[in-house]
Short mmCIF file of C-alpha atoms in Angstrom, two decimals:
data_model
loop_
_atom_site.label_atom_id
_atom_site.label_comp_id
_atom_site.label_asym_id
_atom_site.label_seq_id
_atom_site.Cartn_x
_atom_site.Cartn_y
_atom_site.Cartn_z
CA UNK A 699 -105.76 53.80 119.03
CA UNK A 700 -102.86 56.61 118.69
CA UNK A 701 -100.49 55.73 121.17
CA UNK A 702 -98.48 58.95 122.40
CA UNK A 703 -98.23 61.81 119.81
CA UNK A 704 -97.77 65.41 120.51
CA UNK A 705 -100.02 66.14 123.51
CA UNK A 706 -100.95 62.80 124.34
CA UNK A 707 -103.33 60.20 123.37
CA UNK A 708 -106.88 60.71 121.18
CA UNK A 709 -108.67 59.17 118.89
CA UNK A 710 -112.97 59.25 118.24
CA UNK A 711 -113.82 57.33 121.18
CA UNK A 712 -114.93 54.02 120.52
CA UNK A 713 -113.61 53.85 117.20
CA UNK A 714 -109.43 55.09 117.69
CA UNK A 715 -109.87 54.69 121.56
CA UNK A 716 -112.00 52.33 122.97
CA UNK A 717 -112.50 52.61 126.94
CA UNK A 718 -110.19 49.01 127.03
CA UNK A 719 -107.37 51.30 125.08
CA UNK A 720 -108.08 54.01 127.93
CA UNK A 721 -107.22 51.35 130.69
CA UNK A 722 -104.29 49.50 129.16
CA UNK A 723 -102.83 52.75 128.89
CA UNK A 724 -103.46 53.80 132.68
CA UNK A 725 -102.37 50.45 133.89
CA UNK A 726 -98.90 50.71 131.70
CA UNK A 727 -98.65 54.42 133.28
CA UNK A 728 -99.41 53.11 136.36
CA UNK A 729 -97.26 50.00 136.34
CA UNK A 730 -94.17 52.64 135.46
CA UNK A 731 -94.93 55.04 138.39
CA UNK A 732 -95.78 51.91 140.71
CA UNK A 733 -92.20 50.43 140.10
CA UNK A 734 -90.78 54.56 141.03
CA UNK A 735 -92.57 54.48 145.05
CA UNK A 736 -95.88 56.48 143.33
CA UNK A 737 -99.02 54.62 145.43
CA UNK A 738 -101.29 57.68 144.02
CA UNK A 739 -102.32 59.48 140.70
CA UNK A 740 -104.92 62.45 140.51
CA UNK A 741 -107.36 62.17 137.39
CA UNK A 742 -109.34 65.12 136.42
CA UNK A 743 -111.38 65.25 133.04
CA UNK A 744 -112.71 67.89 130.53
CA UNK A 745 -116.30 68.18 129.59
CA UNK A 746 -117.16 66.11 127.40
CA UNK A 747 -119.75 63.07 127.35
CA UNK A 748 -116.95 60.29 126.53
CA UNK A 749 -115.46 61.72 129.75
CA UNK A 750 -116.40 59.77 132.58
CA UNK A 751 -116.89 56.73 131.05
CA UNK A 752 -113.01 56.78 129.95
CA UNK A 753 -112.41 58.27 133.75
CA UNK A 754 -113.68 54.73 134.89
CA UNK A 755 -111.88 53.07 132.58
CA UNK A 756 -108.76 54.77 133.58
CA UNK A 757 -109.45 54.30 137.03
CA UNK A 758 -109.83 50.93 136.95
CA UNK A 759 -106.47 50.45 134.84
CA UNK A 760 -104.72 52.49 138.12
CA UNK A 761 -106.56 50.10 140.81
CA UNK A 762 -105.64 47.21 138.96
CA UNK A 763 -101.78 48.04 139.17
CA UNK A 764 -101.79 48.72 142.62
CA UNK A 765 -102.22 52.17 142.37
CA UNK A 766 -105.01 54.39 144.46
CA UNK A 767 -107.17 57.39 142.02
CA UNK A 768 -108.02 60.88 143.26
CA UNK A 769 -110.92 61.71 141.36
CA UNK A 770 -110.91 65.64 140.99
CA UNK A 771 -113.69 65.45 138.45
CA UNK A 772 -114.55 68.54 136.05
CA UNK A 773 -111.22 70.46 135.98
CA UNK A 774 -109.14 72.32 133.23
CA UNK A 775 -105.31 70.67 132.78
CA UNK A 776 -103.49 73.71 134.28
CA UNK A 777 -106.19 72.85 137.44
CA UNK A 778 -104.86 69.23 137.56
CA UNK A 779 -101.40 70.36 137.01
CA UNK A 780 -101.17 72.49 140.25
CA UNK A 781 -102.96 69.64 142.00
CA UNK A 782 -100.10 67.48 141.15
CA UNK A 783 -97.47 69.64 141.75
CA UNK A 784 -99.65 70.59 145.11
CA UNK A 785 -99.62 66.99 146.07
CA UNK A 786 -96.32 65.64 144.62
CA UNK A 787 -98.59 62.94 142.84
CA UNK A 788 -98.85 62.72 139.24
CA UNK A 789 -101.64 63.29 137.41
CA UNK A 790 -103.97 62.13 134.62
CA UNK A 791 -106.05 64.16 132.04
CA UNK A 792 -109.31 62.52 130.22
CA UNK A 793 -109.64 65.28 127.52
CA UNK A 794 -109.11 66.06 123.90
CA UNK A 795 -108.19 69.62 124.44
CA UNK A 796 -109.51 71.37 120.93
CA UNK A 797 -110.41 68.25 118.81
CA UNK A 798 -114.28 68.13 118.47
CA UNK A 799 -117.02 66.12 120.97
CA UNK A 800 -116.60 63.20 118.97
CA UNK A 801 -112.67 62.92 120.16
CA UNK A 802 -111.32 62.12 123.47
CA UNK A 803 -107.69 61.43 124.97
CA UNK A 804 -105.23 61.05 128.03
CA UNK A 805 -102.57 63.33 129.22
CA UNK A 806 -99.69 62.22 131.51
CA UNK A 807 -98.05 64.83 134.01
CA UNK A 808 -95.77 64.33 136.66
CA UNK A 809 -95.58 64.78 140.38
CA UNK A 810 -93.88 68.51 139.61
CA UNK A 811 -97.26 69.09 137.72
CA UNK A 812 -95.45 69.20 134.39
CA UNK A 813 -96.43 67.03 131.47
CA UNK A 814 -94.20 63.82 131.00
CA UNK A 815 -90.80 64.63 129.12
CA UNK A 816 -90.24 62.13 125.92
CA UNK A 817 -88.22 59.88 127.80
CA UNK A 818 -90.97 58.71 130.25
CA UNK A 819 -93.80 58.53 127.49
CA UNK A 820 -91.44 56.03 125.60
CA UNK A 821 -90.77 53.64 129.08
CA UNK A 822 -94.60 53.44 129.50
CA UNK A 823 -95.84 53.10 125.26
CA UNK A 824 -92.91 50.51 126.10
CA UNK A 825 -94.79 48.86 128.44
CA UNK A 826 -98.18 49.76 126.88
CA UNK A 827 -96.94 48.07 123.30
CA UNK A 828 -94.28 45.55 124.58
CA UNK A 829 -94.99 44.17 127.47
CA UNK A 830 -97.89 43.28 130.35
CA UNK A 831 -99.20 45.78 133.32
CA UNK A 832 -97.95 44.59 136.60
CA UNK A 833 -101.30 43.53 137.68
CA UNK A 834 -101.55 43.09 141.81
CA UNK A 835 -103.58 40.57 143.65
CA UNK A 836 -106.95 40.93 144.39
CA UNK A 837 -106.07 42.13 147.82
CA UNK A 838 -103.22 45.23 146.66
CA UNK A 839 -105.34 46.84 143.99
CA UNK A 840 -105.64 50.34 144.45
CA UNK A 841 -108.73 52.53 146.19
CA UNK A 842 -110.84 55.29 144.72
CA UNK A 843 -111.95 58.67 146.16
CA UNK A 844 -113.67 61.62 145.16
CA UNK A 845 -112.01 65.43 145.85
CA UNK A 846 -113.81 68.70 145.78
CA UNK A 847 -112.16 71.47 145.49
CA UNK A 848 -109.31 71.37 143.10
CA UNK A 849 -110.82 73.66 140.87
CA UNK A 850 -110.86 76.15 143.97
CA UNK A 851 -107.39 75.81 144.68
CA UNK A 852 -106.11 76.16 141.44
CA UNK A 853 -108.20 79.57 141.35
CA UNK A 854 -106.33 80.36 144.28
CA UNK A 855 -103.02 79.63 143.26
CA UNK A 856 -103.93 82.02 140.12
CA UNK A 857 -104.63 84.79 142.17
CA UNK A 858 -101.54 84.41 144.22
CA UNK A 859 -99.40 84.60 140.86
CA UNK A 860 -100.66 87.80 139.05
CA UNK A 861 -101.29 91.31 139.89
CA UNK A 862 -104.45 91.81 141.05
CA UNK A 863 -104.54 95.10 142.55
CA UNK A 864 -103.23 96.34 138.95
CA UNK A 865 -106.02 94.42 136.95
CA UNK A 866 -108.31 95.74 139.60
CA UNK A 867 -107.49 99.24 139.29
CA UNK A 868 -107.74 99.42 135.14
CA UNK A 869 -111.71 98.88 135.69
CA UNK A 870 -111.62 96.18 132.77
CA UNK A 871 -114.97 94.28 131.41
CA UNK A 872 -113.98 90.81 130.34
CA UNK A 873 -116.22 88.38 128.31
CA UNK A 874 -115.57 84.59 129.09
CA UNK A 875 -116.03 82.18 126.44
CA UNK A 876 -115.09 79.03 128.27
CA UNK A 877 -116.95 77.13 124.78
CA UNK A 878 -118.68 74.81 127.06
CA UNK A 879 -115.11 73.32 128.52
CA UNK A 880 -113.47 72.25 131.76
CA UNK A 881 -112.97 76.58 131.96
CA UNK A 882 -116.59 77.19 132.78
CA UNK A 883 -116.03 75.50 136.45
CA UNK A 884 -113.42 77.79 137.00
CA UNK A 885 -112.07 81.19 134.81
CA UNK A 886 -115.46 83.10 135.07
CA UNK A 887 -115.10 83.34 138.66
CA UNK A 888 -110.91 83.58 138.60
CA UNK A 889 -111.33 87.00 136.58
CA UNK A 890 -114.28 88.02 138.59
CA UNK A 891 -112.05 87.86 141.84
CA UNK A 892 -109.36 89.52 139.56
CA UNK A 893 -111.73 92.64 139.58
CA UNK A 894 -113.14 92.62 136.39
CA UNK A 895 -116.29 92.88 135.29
CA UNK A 896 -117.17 89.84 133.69
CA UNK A 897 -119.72 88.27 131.42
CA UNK A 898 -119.84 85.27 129.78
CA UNK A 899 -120.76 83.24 126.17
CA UNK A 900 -120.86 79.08 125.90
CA UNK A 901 -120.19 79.06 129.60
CA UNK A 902 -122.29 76.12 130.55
CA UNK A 903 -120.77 72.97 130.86
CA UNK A 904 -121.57 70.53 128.23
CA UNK A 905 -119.63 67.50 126.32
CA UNK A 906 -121.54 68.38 123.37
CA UNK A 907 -120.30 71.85 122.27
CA UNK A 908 -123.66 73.18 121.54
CA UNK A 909 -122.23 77.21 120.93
CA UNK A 910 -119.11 76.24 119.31
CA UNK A 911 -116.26 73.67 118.16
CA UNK A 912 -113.96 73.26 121.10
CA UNK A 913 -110.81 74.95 118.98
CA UNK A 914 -110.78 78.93 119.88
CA UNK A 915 -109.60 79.80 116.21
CA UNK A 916 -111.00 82.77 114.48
CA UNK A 917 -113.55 81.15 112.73
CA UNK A 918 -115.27 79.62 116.07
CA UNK A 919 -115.99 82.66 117.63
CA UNK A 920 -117.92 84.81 115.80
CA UNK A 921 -120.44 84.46 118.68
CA UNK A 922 -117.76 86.42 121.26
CA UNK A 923 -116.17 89.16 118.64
CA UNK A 924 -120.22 90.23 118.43
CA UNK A 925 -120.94 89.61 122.23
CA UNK A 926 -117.67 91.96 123.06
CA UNK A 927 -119.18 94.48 120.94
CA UNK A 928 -122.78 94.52 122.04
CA UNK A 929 -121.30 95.30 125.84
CA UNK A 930 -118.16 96.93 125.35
CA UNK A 931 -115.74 95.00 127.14
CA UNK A 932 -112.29 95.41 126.57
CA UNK A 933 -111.16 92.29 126.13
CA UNK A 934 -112.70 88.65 124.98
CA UNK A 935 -110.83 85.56 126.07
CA UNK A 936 -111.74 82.44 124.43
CA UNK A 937 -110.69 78.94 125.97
CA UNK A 938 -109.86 75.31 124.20
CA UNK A 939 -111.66 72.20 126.06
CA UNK A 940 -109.48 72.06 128.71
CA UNK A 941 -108.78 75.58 129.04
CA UNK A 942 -104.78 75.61 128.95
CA UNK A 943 -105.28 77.54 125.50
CA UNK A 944 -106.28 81.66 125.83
CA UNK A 945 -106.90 83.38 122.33
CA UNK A 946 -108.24 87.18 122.73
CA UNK A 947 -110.70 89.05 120.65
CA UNK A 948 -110.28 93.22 121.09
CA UNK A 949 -112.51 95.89 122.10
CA UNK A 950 -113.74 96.39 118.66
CA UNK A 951 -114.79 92.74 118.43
CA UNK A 952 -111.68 91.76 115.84
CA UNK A 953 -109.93 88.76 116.69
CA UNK A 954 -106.54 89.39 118.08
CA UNK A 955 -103.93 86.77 116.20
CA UNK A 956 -102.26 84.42 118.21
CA UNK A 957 -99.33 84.89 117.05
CA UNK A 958 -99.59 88.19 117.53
CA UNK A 959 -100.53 87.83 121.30
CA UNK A 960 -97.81 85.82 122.11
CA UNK A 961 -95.35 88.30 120.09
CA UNK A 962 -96.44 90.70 122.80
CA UNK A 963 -96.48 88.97 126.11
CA UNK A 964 -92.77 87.98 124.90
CA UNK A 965 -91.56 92.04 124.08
CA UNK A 966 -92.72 92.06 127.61
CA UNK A 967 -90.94 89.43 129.19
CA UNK A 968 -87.76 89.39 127.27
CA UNK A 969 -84.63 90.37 128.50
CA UNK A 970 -80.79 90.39 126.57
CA UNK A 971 -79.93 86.67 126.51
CA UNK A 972 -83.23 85.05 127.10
CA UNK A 973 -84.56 82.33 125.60
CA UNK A 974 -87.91 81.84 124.04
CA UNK A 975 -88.78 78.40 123.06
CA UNK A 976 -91.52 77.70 120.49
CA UNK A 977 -92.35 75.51 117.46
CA UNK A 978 -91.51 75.42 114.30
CA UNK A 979 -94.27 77.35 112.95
CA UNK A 980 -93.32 80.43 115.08
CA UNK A 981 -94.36 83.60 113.76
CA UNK A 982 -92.31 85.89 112.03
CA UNK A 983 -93.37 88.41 114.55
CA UNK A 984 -91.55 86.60 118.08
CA UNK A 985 -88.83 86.43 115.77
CA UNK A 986 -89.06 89.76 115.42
CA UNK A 987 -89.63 90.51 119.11
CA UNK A 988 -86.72 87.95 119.90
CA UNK A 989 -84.31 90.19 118.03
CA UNK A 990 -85.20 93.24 119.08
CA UNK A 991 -84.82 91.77 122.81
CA UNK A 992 -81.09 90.69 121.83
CA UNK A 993 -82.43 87.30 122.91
CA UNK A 994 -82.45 83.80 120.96
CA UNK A 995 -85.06 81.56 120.15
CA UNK A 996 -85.45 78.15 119.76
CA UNK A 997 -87.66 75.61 117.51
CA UNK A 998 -88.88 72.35 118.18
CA UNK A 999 -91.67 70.21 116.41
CA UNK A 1000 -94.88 71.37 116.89
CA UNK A 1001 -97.03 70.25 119.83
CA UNK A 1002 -96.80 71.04 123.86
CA UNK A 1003 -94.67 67.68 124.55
CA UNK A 1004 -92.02 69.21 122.40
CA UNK A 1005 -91.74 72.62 123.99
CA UNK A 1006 -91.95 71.42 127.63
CA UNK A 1007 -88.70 68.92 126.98
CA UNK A 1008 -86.94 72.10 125.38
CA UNK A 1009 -87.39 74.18 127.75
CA UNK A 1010 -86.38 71.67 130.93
CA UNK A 1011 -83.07 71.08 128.90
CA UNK A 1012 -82.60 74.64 128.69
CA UNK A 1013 -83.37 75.47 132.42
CA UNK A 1014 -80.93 72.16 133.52
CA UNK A 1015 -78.48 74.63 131.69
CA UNK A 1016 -78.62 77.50 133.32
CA UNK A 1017 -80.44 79.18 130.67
CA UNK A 1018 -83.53 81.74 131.38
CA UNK A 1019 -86.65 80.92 129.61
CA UNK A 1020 -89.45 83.68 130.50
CA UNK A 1021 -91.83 82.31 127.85
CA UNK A 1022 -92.37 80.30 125.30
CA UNK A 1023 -95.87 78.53 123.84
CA UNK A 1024 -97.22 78.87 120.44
CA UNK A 1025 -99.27 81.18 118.14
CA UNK A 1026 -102.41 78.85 118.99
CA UNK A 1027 -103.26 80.45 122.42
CA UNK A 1028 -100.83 78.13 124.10
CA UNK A 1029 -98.49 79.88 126.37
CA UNK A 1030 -96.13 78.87 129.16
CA UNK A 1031 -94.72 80.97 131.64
CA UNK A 1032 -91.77 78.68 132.96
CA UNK A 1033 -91.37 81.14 136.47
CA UNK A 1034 -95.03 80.38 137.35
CA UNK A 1035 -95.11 76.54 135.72
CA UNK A 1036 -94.08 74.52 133.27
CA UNK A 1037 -97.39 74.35 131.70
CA UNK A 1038 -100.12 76.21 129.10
CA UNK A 1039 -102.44 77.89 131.14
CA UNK A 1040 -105.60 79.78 129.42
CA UNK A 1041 -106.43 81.82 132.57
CA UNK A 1042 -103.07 82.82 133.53
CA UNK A 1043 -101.90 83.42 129.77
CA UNK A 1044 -105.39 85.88 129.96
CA UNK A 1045 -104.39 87.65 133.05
CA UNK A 1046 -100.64 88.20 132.00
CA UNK A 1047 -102.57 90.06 128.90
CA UNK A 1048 -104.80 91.87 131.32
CA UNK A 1049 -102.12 93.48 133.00
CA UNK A 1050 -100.35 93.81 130.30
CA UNK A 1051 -102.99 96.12 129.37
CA UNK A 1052 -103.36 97.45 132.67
CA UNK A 1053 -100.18 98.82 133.16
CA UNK A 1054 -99.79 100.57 129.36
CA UNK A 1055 -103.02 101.87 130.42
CA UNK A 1056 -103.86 101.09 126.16
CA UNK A 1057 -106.75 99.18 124.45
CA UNK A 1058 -105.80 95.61 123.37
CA UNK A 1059 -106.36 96.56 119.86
CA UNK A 1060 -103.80 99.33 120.28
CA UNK A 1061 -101.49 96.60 121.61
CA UNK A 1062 -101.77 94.13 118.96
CA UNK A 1063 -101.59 96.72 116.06
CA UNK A 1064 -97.52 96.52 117.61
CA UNK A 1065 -97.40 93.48 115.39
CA UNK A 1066 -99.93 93.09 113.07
CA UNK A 1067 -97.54 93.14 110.43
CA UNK A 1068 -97.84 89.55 108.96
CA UNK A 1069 -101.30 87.65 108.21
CA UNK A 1070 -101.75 83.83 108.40
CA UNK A 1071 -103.21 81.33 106.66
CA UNK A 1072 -103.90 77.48 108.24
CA UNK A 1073 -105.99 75.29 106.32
CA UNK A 1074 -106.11 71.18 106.87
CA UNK A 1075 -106.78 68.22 104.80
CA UNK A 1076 -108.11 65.40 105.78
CA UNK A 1077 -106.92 61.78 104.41
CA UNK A 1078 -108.73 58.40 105.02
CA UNK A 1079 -106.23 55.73 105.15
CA UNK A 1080 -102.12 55.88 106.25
CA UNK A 1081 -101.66 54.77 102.49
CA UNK A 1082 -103.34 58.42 101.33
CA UNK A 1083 -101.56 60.05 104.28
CA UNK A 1084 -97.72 58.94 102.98
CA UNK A 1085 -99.44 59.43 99.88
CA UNK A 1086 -99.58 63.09 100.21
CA UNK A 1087 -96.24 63.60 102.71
CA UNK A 1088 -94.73 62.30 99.32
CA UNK A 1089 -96.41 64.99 97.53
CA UNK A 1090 -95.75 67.76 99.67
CA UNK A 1091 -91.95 66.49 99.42
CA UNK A 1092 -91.81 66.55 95.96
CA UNK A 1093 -93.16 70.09 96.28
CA UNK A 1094 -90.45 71.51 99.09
CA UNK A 1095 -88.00 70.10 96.57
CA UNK A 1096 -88.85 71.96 93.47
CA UNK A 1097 -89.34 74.96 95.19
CA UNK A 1098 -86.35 77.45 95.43
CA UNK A 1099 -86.97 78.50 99.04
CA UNK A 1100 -85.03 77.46 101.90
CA UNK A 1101 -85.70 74.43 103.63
CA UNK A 1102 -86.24 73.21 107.12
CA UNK A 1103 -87.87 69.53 108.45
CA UNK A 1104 -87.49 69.98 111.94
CA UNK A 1105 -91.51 68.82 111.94
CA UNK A 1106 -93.03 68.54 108.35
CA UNK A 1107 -91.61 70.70 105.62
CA UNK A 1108 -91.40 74.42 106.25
CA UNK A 1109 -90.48 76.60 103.17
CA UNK A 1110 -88.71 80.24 103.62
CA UNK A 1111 -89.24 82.32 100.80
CA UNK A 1112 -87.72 85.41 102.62
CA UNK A 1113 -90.68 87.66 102.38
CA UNK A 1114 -92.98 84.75 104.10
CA UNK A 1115 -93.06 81.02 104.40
CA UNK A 1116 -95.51 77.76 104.21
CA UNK A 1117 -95.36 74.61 106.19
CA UNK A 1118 -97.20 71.39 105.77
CA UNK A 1119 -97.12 68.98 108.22
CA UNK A 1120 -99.25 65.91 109.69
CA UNK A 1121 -101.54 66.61 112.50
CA UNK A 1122 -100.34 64.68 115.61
CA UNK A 1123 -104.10 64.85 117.22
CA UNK A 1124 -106.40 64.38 113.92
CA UNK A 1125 -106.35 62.53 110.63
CA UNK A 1126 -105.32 65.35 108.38
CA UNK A 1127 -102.39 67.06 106.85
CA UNK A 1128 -102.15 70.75 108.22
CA UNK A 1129 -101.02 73.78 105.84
CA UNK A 1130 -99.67 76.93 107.47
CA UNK A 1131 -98.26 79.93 105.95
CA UNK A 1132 -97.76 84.10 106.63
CA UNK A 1133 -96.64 86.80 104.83
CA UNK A 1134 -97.15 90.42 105.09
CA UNK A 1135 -100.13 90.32 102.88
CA UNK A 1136 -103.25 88.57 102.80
CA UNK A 1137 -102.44 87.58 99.19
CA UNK A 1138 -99.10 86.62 99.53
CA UNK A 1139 -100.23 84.16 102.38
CA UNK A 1140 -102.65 82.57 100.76
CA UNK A 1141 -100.42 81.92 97.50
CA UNK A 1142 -97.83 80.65 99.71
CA UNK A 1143 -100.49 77.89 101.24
CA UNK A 1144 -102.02 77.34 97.65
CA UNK A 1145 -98.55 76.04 96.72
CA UNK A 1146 -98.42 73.47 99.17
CA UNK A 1147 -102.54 72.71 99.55
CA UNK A 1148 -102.94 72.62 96.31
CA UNK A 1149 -100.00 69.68 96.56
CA UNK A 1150 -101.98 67.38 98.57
CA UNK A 1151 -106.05 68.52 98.07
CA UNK A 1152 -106.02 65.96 95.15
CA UNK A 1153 -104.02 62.81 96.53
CA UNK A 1154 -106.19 59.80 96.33
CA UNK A 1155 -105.44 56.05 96.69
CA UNK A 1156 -107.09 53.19 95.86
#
């Protein structure tokens, strides 16, 4: 089992977690928040198969510590997120977000509906590795009960937050592509209430995936850039598992880069002095945007973990942080929560392009200056995997571009850059790169793939 990485814990269930993994680590959550006054915890779930039998498993871990389950069932993250907050009870998440069917995981957010800063993840893998749950008697364990209606009230909440009257009045068509995740319960009918004309693409429920891989990257959805073109809509949004991910596809059916996206929901938050917090493989293009806004930026290591704890040390400050999130669809907007949310991320876009009164291509064309290049590979062992991080060091320090290991190795070159660095949710080594040619790009991730495609061990 992978104990805490960068968005939690997952593994291939029944192989890296095992439903006894899923509740030792609720009963070591529990056991922490027992010991802080918390007699309650709300556990919602993704789609998938694995998902309610690790929902038992992690309900039973709560009980045994003394600590009472609200079972919200299907529900995306952002969903259980407001319930927390709504409730002042934390919360946990059965999903694995993008990984494929065969994955699942826990996520840990606290009673402000915010995911659990480092600090707290380390007390309870403390207890979880260290020590034993604080199991009650027979006669103190914890109670179990079913809520409807979360999904409803997180809709709500949505609604409450964005403009709908201007997202109404740009008579929009929107195709859904929930890919079979914890969205389908909820975003078809959030952007249908938004006053959009909606239809929809791998919008049924199912832990299998049957109409795509849960990861909204370009080469997933084929099926929506054609659907947006048969109906001419205006704008495809595609959702992860859990749905706190948004990645668009234009009204021409051409995938909109992520990095790109973001780039432009920050020009339009930004103001002199602002912070934008992102990771390390931020595109050149929010850098751009960050400059031209007179405002700074700042990196951590890649994963959602990372950028929440940033951007609560910045706010304890007295800093402003409008946005921040990544290039893969995952986008916080710190006024509305501290949290990725697919739908809201999506209707921030929408009136975006309500208000400019433009196409989304004609918005994204603003910074399709640079083109990217991610490919992974996969290693079999943790001898092959230091294996290759030895390679790819060897590589970063031959190379005559400028060096930075905030998370992995990330080379500058000036007129683009490559980064290779170790998946925290899957066994493989992930190569990024952009330049401001398709070419260029691809050399750039050659350098470092090429590094570590050959790395065996015996």
């Amino acid at each position: 089992m992978r104990v805490f990485g960068s968005s939690g814990v997952r593994g291939v269930v029944n192989d890296d977690l095992t439903p006894g993994d899923a509740t030792d680590v609720a009963a070591a959550a529990g056991t922490v928040w027992a010991a802080g006054g918390v007699d309650r915890v709300a556990v919602g779930r993704d789609t998938r198969r694995t998902g309610p039998m690790l929902v038992d498993s992690v309900a039973s871990g709560l009980a045994s510590v003394g600590v009472s389950v609200d079972r919200l069932g299907v529900v995306p993250t952002p969903g259980l997120q407001a319930y927390a907050e709504r409730e002042a009870a934390p919360g946990l998440m059965v999903t694995a977000s993008h990984n494929p069917p065969e994955y699942n995981g826990i996520k840990l957010v606290g009673a402000d509906g915010v995911e659990l800063p480092r600090e707290r993840l380390e007390a309870i893998e403390s207890r979880l590795l260290d020590e034993t749950p604080h199991r009650v008697g027979w006669d103190r364990t914890g109670t179990s009960r079913r809520v409807d209606g979360a999904g409803r009230a997180y809709v709500d909440e949505l609604l409450a937050a964005v403009d709908r009257e201007a997202v109404a009045d740009a008579d929009l068509t929107v195709v859904v592509d929930p890919g079979h995740g914890a969205g389908a319960v909820t975003s078809p009918g959030f952007f249908r209430q938004l006053g959009c004309r909606v239809k929809t693409i791998h919008a049924q429920p199912d832990g299998h995936f049957p109409g795509r891989d849960p990861e909204p990257v370009e080469g997933n959805l084929g099926d929506l850039r054609r659907f947006v073109r048969a109906t001419d809509a205006d704008l495809g949004v595609a959702h992860d598992g859990d749905a706190d991910r948004a990645i668009f596809v234009d009204e021409r059916g051409d995938h909109v880069e992520g990095g790109a996206a973001l780039a432009a929901l920050a020009a339009d938050a930004l103001g002199e002095g602002d912070t934008v917090v992102s990771a390390v493989n931020a595109s050149q293009r929010l850098v751009d945007v960050v400059t031209a806004a007179g405002a700074d930026l700042s990196l951590t290591p890649i994963g959602s973990t990372y950028i929440v704890s940033r951007i609560r040390d910045l706010l304890a400050t007295g800093e402003s942080v409008p946005v921040a999130g990544e290039g893969n669809g995952g986008i916080l907007f710190p006024d509305y929560r501290i949290a990725r949310d697919g739908a809201y991320t999506a209707a921030r876009f929408l009136e975006l392009l309500a208000r400019r009164g433009e196409s989304a291509s004609a918005l994204a064309a603003r910074y399709d200056d640079y083109v990217n290049v991610r490919r992974d590979v996969a290693y079999d062992s943790e001898r092959q995997r230091e294996a290759m991080l030895e390679a790819i060091e060897r590589a970063a320090e031959e190379s005559a571009a400028e060096l930075d290991t905030t998370d992995g190795y990330r080379l500058d070159y000036g007129d683009g850059w490559a980064l290779a660095r170790p998946s925290g949710t899957e066994p493989v080594v992930r190569v990024y790169a952009e330049a401001r040619s398709a070419d260029r790009a691809a050399d750039l991730a050659d350098r470092l793939h090429d590094a570590v495609s050959g790395i065996r061990v015996d």
